[in-house]
Short mmCIF file of C-alpha atoms in Angstrom, two decimals:
data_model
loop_
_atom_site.label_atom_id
_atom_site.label_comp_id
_atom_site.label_asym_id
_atom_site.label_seq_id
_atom_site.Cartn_x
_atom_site.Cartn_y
_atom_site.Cartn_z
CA UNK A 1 0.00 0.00 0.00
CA UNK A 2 1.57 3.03 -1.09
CA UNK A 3 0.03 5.83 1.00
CA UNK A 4 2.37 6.93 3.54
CA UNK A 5 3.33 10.24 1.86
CA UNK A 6 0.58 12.94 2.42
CA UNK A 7 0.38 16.72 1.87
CA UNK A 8 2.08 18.41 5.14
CA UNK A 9 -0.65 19.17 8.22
CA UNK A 10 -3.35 16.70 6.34
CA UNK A 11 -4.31 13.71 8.33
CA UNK A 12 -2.85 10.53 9.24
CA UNK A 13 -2.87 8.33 6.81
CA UNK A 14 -6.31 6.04 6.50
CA UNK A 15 -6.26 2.32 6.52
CA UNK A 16 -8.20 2.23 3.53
CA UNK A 17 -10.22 -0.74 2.30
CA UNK A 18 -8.17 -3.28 0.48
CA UNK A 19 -9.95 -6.45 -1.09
CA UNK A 20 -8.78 -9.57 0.54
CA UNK A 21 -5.87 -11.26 -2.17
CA UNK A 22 -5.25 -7.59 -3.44
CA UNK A 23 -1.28 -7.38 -4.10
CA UNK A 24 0.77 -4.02 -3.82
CA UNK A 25 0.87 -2.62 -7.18
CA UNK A 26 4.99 -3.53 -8.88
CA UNK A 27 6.91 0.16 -8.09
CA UNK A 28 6.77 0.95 -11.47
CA UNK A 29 3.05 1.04 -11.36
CA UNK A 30 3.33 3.58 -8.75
CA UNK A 31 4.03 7.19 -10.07
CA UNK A 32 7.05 8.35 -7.76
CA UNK A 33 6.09 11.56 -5.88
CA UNK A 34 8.01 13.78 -4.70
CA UNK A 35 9.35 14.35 -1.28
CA UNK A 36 10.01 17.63 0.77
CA UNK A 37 10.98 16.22 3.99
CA UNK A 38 10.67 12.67 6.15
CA UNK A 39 9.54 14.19 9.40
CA UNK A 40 10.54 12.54 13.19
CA UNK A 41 12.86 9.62 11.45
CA UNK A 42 15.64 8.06 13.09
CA UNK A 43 18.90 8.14 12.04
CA UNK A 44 21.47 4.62 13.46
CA UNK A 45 23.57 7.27 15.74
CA UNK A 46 19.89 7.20 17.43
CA UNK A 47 18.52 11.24 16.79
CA UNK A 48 14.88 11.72 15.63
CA UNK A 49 15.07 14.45 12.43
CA UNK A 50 13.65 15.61 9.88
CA UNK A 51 15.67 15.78 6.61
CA UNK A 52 14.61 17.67 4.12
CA UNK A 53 15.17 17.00 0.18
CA UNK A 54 15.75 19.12 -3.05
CA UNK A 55 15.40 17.45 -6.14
CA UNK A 56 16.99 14.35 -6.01
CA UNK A 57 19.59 15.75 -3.22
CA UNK A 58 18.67 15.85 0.89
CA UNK A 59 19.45 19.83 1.91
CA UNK A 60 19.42 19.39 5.66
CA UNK A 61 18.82 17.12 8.70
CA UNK A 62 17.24 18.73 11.77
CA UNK A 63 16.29 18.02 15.04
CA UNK A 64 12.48 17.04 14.50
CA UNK A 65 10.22 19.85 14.66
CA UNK A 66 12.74 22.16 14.60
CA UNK A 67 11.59 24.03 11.45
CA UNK A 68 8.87 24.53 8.45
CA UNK A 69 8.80 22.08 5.68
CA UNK A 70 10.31 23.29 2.63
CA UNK A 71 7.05 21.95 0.74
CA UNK A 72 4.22 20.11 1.23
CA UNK A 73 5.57 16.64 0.40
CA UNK A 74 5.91 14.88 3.91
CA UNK A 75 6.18 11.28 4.92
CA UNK A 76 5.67 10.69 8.40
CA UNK A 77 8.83 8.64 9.47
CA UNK A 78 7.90 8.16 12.94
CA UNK A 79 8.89 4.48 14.09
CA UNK A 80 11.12 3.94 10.99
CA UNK A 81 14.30 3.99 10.68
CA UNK A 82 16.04 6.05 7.87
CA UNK A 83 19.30 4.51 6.02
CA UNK A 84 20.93 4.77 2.50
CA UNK A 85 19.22 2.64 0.06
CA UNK A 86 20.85 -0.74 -0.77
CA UNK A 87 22.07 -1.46 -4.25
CA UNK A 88 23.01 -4.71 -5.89
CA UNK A 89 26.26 -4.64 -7.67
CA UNK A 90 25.98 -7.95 -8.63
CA UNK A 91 22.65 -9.50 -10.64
CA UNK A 92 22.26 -11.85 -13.22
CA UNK A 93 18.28 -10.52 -14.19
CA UNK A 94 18.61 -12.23 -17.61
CA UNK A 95 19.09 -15.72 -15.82
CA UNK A 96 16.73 -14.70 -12.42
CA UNK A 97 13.79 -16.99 -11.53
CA UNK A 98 14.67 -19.41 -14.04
CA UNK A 99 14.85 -22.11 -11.43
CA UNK A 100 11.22 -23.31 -11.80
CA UNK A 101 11.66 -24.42 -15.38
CA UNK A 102 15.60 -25.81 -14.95
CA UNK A 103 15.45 -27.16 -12.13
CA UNK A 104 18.96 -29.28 -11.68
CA UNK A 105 20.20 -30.70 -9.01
CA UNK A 106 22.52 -29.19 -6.35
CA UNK A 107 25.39 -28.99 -8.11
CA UNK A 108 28.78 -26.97 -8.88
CA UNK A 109 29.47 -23.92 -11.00
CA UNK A 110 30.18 -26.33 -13.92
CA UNK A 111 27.08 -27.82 -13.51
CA UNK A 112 25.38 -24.91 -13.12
CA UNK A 113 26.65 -23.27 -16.15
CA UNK A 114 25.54 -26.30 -18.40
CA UNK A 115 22.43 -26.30 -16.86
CA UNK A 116 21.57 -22.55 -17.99
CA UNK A 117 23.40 -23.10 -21.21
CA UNK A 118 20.68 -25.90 -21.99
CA UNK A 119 17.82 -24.15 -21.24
CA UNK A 120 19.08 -20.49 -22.67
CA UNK A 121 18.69 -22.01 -26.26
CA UNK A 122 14.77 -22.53 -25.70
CA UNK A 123 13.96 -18.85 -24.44
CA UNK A 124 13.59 -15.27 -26.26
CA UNK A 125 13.73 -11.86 -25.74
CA UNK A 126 10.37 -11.54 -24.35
CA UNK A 127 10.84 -14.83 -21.73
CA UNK A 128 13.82 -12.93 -20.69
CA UNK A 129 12.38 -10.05 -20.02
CA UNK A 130 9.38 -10.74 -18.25
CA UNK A 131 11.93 -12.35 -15.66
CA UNK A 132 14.43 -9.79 -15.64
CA UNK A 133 11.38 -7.04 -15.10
CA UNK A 134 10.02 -8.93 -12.20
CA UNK A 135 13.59 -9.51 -10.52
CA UNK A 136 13.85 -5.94 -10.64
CA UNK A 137 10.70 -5.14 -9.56
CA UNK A 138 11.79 -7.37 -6.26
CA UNK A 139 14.82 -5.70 -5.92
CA UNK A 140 12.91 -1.94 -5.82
CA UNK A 141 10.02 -3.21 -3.00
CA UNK A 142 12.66 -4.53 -0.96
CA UNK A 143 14.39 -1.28 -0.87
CA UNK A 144 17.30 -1.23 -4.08
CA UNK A 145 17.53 1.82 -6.04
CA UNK A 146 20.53 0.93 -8.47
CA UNK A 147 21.72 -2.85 -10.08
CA UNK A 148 24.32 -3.83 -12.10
CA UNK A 149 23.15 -6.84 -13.85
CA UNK A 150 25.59 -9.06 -15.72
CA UNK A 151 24.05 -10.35 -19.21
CA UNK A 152 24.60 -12.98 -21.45
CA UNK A 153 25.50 -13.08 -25.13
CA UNK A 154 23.80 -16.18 -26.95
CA UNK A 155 25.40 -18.47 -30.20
CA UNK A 156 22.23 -19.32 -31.72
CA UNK A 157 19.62 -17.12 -32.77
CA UNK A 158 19.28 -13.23 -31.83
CA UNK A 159 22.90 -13.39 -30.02
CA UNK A 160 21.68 -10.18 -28.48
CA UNK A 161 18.57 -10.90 -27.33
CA UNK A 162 19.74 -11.07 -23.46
CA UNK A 163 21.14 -7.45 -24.09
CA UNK A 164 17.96 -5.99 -25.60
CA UNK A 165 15.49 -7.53 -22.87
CA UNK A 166 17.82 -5.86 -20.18
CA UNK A 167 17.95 -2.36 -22.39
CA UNK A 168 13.97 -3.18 -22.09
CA UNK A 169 13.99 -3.12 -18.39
CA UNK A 170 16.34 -0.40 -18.00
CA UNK A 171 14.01 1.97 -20.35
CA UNK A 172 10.33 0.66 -18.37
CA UNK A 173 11.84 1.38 -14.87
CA UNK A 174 13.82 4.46 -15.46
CA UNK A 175 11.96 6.50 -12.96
CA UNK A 176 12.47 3.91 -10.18
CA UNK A 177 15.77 2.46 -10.78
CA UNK A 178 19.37 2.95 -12.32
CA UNK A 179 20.49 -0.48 -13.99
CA UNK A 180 23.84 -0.81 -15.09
CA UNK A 181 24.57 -3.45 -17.85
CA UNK A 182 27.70 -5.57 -18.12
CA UNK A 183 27.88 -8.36 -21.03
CA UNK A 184 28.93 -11.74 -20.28
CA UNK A 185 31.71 -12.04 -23.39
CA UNK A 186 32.78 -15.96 -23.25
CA UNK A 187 36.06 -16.77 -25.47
CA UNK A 188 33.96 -18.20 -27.89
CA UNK A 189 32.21 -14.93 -28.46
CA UNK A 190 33.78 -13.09 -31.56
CA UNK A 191 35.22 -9.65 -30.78
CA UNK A 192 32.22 -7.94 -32.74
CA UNK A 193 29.33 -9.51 -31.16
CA UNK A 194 30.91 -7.43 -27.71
CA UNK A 195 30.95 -3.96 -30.03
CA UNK A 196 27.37 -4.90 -31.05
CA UNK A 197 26.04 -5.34 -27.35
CA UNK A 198 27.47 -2.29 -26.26
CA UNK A 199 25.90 -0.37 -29.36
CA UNK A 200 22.99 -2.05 -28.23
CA UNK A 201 23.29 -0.40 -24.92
CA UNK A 202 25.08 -2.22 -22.40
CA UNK A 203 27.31 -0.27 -20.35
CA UNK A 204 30.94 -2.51 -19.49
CA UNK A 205 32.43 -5.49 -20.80
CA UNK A 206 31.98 -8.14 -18.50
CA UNK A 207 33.21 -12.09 -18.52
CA UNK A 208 34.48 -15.08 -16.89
CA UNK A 209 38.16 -15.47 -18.16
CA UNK A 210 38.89 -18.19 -15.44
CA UNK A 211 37.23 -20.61 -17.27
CA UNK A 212 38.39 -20.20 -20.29
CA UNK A 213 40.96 -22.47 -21.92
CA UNK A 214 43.52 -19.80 -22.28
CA UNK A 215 42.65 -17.13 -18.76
CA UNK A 216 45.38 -14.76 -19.58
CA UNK A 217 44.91 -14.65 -23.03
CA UNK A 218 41.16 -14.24 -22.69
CA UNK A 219 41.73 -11.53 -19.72
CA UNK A 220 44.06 -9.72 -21.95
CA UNK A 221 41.50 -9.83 -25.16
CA UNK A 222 38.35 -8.72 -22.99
CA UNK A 223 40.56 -5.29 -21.44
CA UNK A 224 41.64 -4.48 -25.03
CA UNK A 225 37.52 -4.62 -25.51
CA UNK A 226 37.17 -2.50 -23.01
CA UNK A 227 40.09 0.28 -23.40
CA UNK A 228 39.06 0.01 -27.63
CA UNK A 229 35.26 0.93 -26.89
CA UNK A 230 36.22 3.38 -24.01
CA UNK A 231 34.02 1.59 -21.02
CA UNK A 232 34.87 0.02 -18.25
CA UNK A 233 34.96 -3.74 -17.15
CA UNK A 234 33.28 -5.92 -14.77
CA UNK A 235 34.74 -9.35 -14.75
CA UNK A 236 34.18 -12.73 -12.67
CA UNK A 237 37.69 -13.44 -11.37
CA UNK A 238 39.31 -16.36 -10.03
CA UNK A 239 35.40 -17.80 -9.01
CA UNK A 240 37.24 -21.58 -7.54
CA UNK A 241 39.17 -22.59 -4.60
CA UNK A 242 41.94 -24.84 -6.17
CA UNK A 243 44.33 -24.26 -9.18
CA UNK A 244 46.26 -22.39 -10.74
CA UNK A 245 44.16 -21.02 -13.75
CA UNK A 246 43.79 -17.21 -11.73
CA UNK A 247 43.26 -14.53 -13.51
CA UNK A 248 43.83 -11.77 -10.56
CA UNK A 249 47.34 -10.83 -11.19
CA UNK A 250 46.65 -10.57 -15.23
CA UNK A 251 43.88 -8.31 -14.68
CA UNK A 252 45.36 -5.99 -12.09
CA UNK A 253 48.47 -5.68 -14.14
CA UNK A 254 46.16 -4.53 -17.07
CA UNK A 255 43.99 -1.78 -15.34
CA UNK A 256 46.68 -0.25 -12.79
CA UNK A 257 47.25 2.67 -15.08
CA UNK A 258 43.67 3.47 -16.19
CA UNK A 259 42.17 6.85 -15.03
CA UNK A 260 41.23 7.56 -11.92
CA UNK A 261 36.98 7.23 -12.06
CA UNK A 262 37.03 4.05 -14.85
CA UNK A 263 35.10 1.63 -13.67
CA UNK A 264 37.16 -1.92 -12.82
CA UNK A 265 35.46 -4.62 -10.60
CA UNK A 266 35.95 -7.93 -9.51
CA UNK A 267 33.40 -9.94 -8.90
CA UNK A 268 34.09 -13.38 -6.74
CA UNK A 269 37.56 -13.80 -5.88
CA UNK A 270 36.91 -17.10 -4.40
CA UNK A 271 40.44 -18.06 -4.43
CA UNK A 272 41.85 -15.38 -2.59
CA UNK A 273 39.93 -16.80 0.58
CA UNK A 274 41.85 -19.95 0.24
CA UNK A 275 45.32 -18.45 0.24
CA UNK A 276 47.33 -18.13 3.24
CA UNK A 277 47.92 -14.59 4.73
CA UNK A 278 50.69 -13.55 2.52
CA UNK A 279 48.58 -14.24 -0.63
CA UNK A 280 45.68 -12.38 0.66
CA UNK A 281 47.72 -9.39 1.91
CA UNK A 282 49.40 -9.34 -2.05
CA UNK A 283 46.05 -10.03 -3.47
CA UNK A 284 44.97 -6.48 -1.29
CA UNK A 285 48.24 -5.21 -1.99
CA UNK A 286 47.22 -5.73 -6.02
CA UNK A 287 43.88 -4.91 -6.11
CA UNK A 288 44.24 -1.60 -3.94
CA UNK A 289 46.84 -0.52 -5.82
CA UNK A 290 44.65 -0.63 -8.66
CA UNK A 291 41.78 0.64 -8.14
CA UNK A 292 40.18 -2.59 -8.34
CA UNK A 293 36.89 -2.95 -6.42
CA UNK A 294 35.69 -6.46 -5.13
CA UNK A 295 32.44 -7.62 -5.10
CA UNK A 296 31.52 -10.69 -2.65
CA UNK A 297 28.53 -12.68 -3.19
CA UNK A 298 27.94 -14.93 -0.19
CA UNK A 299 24.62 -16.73 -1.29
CA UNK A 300 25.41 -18.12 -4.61
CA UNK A 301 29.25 -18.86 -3.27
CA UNK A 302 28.03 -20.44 -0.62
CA UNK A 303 25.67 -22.79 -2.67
CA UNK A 304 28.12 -23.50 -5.34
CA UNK A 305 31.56 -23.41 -3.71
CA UNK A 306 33.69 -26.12 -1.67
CA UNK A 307 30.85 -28.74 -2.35
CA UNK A 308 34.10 -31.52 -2.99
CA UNK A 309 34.84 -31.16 0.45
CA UNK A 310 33.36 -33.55 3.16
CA UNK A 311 36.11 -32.00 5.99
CA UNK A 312 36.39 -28.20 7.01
CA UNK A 313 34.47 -27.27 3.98
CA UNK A 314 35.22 -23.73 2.67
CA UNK A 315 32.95 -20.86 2.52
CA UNK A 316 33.55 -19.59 -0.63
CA UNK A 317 34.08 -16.23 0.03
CA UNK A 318 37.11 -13.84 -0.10
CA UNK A 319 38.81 -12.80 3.09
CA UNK A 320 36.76 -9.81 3.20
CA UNK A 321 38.55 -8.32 6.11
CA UNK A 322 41.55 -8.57 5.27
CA UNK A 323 41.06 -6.81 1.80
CA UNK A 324 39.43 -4.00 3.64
CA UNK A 325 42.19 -3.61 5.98
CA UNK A 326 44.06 -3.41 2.78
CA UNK A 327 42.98 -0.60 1.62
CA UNK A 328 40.44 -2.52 -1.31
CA UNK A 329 37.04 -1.05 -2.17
CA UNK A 330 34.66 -3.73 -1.13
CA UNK A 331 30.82 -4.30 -1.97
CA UNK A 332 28.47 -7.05 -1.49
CA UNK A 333 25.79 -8.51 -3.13
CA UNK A 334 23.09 -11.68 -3.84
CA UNK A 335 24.56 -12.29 -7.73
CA UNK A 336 21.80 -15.47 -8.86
CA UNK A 337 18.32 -15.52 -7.16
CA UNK A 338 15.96 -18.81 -8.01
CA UNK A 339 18.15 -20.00 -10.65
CA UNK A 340 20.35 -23.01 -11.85
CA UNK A 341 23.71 -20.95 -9.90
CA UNK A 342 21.60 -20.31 -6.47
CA UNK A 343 17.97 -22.09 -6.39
CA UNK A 344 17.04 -19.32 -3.47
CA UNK A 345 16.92 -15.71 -2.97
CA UNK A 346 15.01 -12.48 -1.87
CA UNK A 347 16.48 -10.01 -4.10
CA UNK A 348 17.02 -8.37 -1.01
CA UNK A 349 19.83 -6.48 0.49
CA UNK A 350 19.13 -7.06 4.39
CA UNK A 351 19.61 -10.66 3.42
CA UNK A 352 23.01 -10.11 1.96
CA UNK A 353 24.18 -8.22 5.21
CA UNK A 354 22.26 -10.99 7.14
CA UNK A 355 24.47 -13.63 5.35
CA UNK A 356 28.07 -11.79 5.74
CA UNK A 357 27.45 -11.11 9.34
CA UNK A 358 27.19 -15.19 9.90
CA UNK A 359 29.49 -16.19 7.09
CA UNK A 360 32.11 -13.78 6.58
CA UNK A 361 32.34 -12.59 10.12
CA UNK A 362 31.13 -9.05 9.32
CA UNK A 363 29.79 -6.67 12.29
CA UNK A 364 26.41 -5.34 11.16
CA UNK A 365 27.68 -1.56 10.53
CA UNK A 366 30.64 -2.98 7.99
CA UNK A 367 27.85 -5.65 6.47
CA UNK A 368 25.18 -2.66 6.09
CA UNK A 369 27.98 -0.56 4.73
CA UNK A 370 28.91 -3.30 1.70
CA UNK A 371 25.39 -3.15 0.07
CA UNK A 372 24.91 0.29 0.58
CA UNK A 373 28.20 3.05 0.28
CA UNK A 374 30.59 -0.04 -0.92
CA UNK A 375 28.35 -1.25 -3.78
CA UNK A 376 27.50 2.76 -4.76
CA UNK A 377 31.45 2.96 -4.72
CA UNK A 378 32.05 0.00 -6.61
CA UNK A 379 29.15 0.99 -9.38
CA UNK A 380 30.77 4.32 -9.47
CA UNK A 381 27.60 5.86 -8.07
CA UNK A 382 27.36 9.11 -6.34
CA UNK A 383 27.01 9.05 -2.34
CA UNK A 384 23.80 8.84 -0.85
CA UNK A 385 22.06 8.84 2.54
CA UNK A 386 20.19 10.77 4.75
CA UNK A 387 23.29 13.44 5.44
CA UNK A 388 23.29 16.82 3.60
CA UNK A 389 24.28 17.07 -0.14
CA UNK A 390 24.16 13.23 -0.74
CA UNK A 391 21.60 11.77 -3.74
CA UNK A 392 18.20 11.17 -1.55
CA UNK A 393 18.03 7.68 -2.32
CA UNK A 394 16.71 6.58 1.25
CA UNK A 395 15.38 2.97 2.95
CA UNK A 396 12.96 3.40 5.13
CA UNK A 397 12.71 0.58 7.53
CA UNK A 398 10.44 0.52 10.89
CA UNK A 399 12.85 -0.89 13.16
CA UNK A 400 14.64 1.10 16.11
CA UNK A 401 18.11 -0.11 15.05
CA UNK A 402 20.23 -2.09 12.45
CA UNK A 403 20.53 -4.91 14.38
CA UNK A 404 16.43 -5.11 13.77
CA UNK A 405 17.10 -4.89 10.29
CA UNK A 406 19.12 -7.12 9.80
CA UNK A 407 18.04 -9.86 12.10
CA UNK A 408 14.01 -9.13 11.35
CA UNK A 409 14.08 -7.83 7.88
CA UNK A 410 11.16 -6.11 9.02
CA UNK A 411 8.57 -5.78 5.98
CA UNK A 412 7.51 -2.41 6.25
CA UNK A 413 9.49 0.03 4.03
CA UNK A 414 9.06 2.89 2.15
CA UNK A 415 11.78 3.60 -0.73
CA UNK A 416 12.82 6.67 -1.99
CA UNK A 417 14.96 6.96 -4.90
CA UNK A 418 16.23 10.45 -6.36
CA UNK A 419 14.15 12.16 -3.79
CA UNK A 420 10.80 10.82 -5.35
CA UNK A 421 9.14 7.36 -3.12
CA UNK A 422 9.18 4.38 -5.63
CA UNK A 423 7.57 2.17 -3.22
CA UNK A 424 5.95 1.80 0.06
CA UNK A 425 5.03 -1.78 1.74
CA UNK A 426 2.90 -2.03 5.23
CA UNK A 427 2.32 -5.13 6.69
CA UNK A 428 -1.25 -6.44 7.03
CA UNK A 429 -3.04 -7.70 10.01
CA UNK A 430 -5.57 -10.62 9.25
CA UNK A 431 -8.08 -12.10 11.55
CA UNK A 432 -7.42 -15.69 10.79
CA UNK A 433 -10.75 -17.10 11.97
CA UNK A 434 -12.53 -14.60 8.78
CA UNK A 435 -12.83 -17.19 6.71
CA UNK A 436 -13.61 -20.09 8.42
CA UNK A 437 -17.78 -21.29 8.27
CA UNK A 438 -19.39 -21.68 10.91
CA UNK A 439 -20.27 -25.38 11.30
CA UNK A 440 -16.13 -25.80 11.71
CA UNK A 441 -16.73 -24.10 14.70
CA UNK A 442 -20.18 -24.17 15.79
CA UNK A 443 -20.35 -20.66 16.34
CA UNK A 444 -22.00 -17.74 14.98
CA UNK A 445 -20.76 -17.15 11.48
CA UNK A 446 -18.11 -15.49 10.65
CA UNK A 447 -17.86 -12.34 9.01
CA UNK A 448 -15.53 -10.74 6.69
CA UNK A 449 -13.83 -7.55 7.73
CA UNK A 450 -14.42 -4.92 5.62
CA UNK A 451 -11.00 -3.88 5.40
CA UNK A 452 -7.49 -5.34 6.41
CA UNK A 453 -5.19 -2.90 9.01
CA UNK A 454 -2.24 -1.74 8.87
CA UNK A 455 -0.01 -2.88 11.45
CA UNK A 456 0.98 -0.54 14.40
#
């Protein structure tokens, strides 16, 4: 129910009649509106404010009550908590949901890989993007307001057709979301089918170079791609615990001397996590000194990774402390949601920061911290948050704390991206005794409510 911002001094918001089975409309059914100020939130140092928003920037944050609004916009924020909106620097939306018609069994990230390949050659543009669009209409109700989505290219038929649905998605939920695009180029993939996805309108040049036959040469050939078209890359690196097939030191090599601002990222880096300190303090050393961020992505590592081990079986994950300590810019996200890589998934952020508190030993400010400022820093995004001068791209979250968040994942939230609210959830109270008859319980019979409440 998206009703919680009101014209300043009208009334509380109603708890209007909804029809039992009536679903929140998708965020991009919801014209954004604007906002002028979130009055009596709380901020995680613990004040109640009011911060006010220009545009698609916040001006100021004020003890509550302290002042006029600077419009008529206002959300009441009492009982929620106000943090910077998650985003996901790490999706797969062409591949998302696919689970239900692939269905493998557990398996690893070979496995996996065949399993997608075999069903990619059945589906088209318009199966693609009816996934993609509801992934990332999951990923704004939960609270996201920016995605970088990896995409594959395809050998048979419209090679492109994974780009185009994605382009598709980006254009329908431009007033709710920033998507970033990243193709998938696999060593089989000629070197103009990459310049024709990026004409089509992906952003970076993306890939998996540890798994091809020849990891240098193919790291080497997909930078070149990059530096020729003038974007920036996004590569899976190094996504396996044993062997020597790594791909970190050819890539860092390669990108050390680009520009300051060029986008370089590193998604995986499951290997560094199973070298001993010296490696990971070089692997820092390397990446840091490059300007390469790293992207961790505890679910789907966690499924696919270390499943040959029946002793002390890894975690998948890179030593994210130890990279931070180093000086590396690190994010975090979900990368495959209810598909043949990672059968399970809330394209949700709190569950991320959920998942590298208990896995990767993360306290909850550093965990909250990776899928919000890290993964804006990795996307090359500007700051946001509720401080003055940042983008207002805000998560609203009723909870008195982040430890609520990220132990509850409570469900009401309001979203605003770009100063404008994209989409507002409330939980709903049912009387579960409504709809039972009355001979179940030989009493009088039941009635219906007329409406369903908002909880308090």
């Amino acid at each position: 129910m998206d009703t919680l911002t009101r014209p300043r001094a009208a009334t509380a918001p109603s708890e209007a009649a909804q029809a039992p089975g009536d679903t929140p409309p998708a965020p991009d059914e919801i014209t954004p509106r604007r906002v002028d100020r979130i009055a009596g939130v709380r901020l995680l140092d613990g004040r109640v404010v009011d911060v006010d928003i220009d545009g698609d920037s916040v001006l100021a944050v004020s003890s509550a009550g302290d002042s006029e609004a600077p419009g008529p916009a206002v959300i009441d924020g009492r009982g929620f908590l106000a943090l910077t909106a998650p985003a996901e620097p790490h999706a797969h939306l062409d591949k998302a949901l696919s689970w239900g018609a692939t269905r493998p069994p557990g398996c690893d990230l070979g496995a996996a890989i065949d399993a997608w390949r075999a069903f990619a050659v059945t589906v088209d543009q318009d199966e693609i993007h009816a996934r993609a669009l509801a992934a990332a209409r999951r990923l704004v109700a939960n609270g996201t307001t920016a995605v970088r989505s990896h995409v594959d290219l395809h050998s048979e038929g419209d090679p492109l057709r994974g780009v185009r649905a994605l382009v598709r998605v980006r254009d329908e939920l431009a007033s709710v979301l920033d998507l970033q695009i990243a193709v998938m180029v696999r060593d089989e993939d000629p070197a103009d089918r990459a310049r024709d996805a990026i004409a089509a309108g992906a952003d970076l040049i993306g890939g998996a170079p540890h798994i091809a036959p020849d990891t240098a040469a193919e790291t080497h050939r997909l930078i070149d791609l990059a530096e020729e078209l003038g974007v920036g890359v996004d590569l899976h690196v190094d996504e396996f615990l044993d062997g020597d097939h790594g791909m970190l030191t050819a890539f860092t090599d390669r990108v050390a001397s680009w520009e300051e601002g060029r986008v370089r990222t590193a998604g995986h880096c499951c290997r560094i996590g199973a070298m001993d300190a010296t490696g990971q303090a070089d692997a820092a050393t390397a990446l840091s000194g490059a300007g390469v961020g790293v992207v961790t992505l505890p679910v789907t590592n966690l499924y696919l990774q270390g499943r040959a081990e029946c002793t002390s079986t890894p975690r998948g994950l890179p030593p994210v402390r130890a990279l931070l300590d180093g000086g590396v810019t690190v994010a975090a996200g979900a990368d495959n949601v209810r598909d043949p890589f990672n059968p399970v998934g809330r394209s949700d952020a709190i569950e991320t920061a959920m998942l590298l508190v208990v896995a990767a030993h993360m306290d909850m400010d550093t965990a909250w911290h990776l899928v919000t400022e890290g993964a804006r820093e990795v996307m090359g995004l500007p700051p946001a948050g509720p401080a003055p001068g940042r983008r207002a791209d805000l998560l609203l979250v009723r909870a008195s704390g982040l430890d609520d968040v990220i132990a509850d994942a409570p469900a009401d939230r309001i979203v605003v991206r770009a100063g404008r609210v994209v989409s507002a959830r409330a939980t709903l109270v049912v009387d579960p005794f409504a709809t039972q008859s009355a001979t179940q319980f030989d009493t009088q019979p039941a009635t219906r409510p007329s409406h369903l409440k908002e909880a308090p």
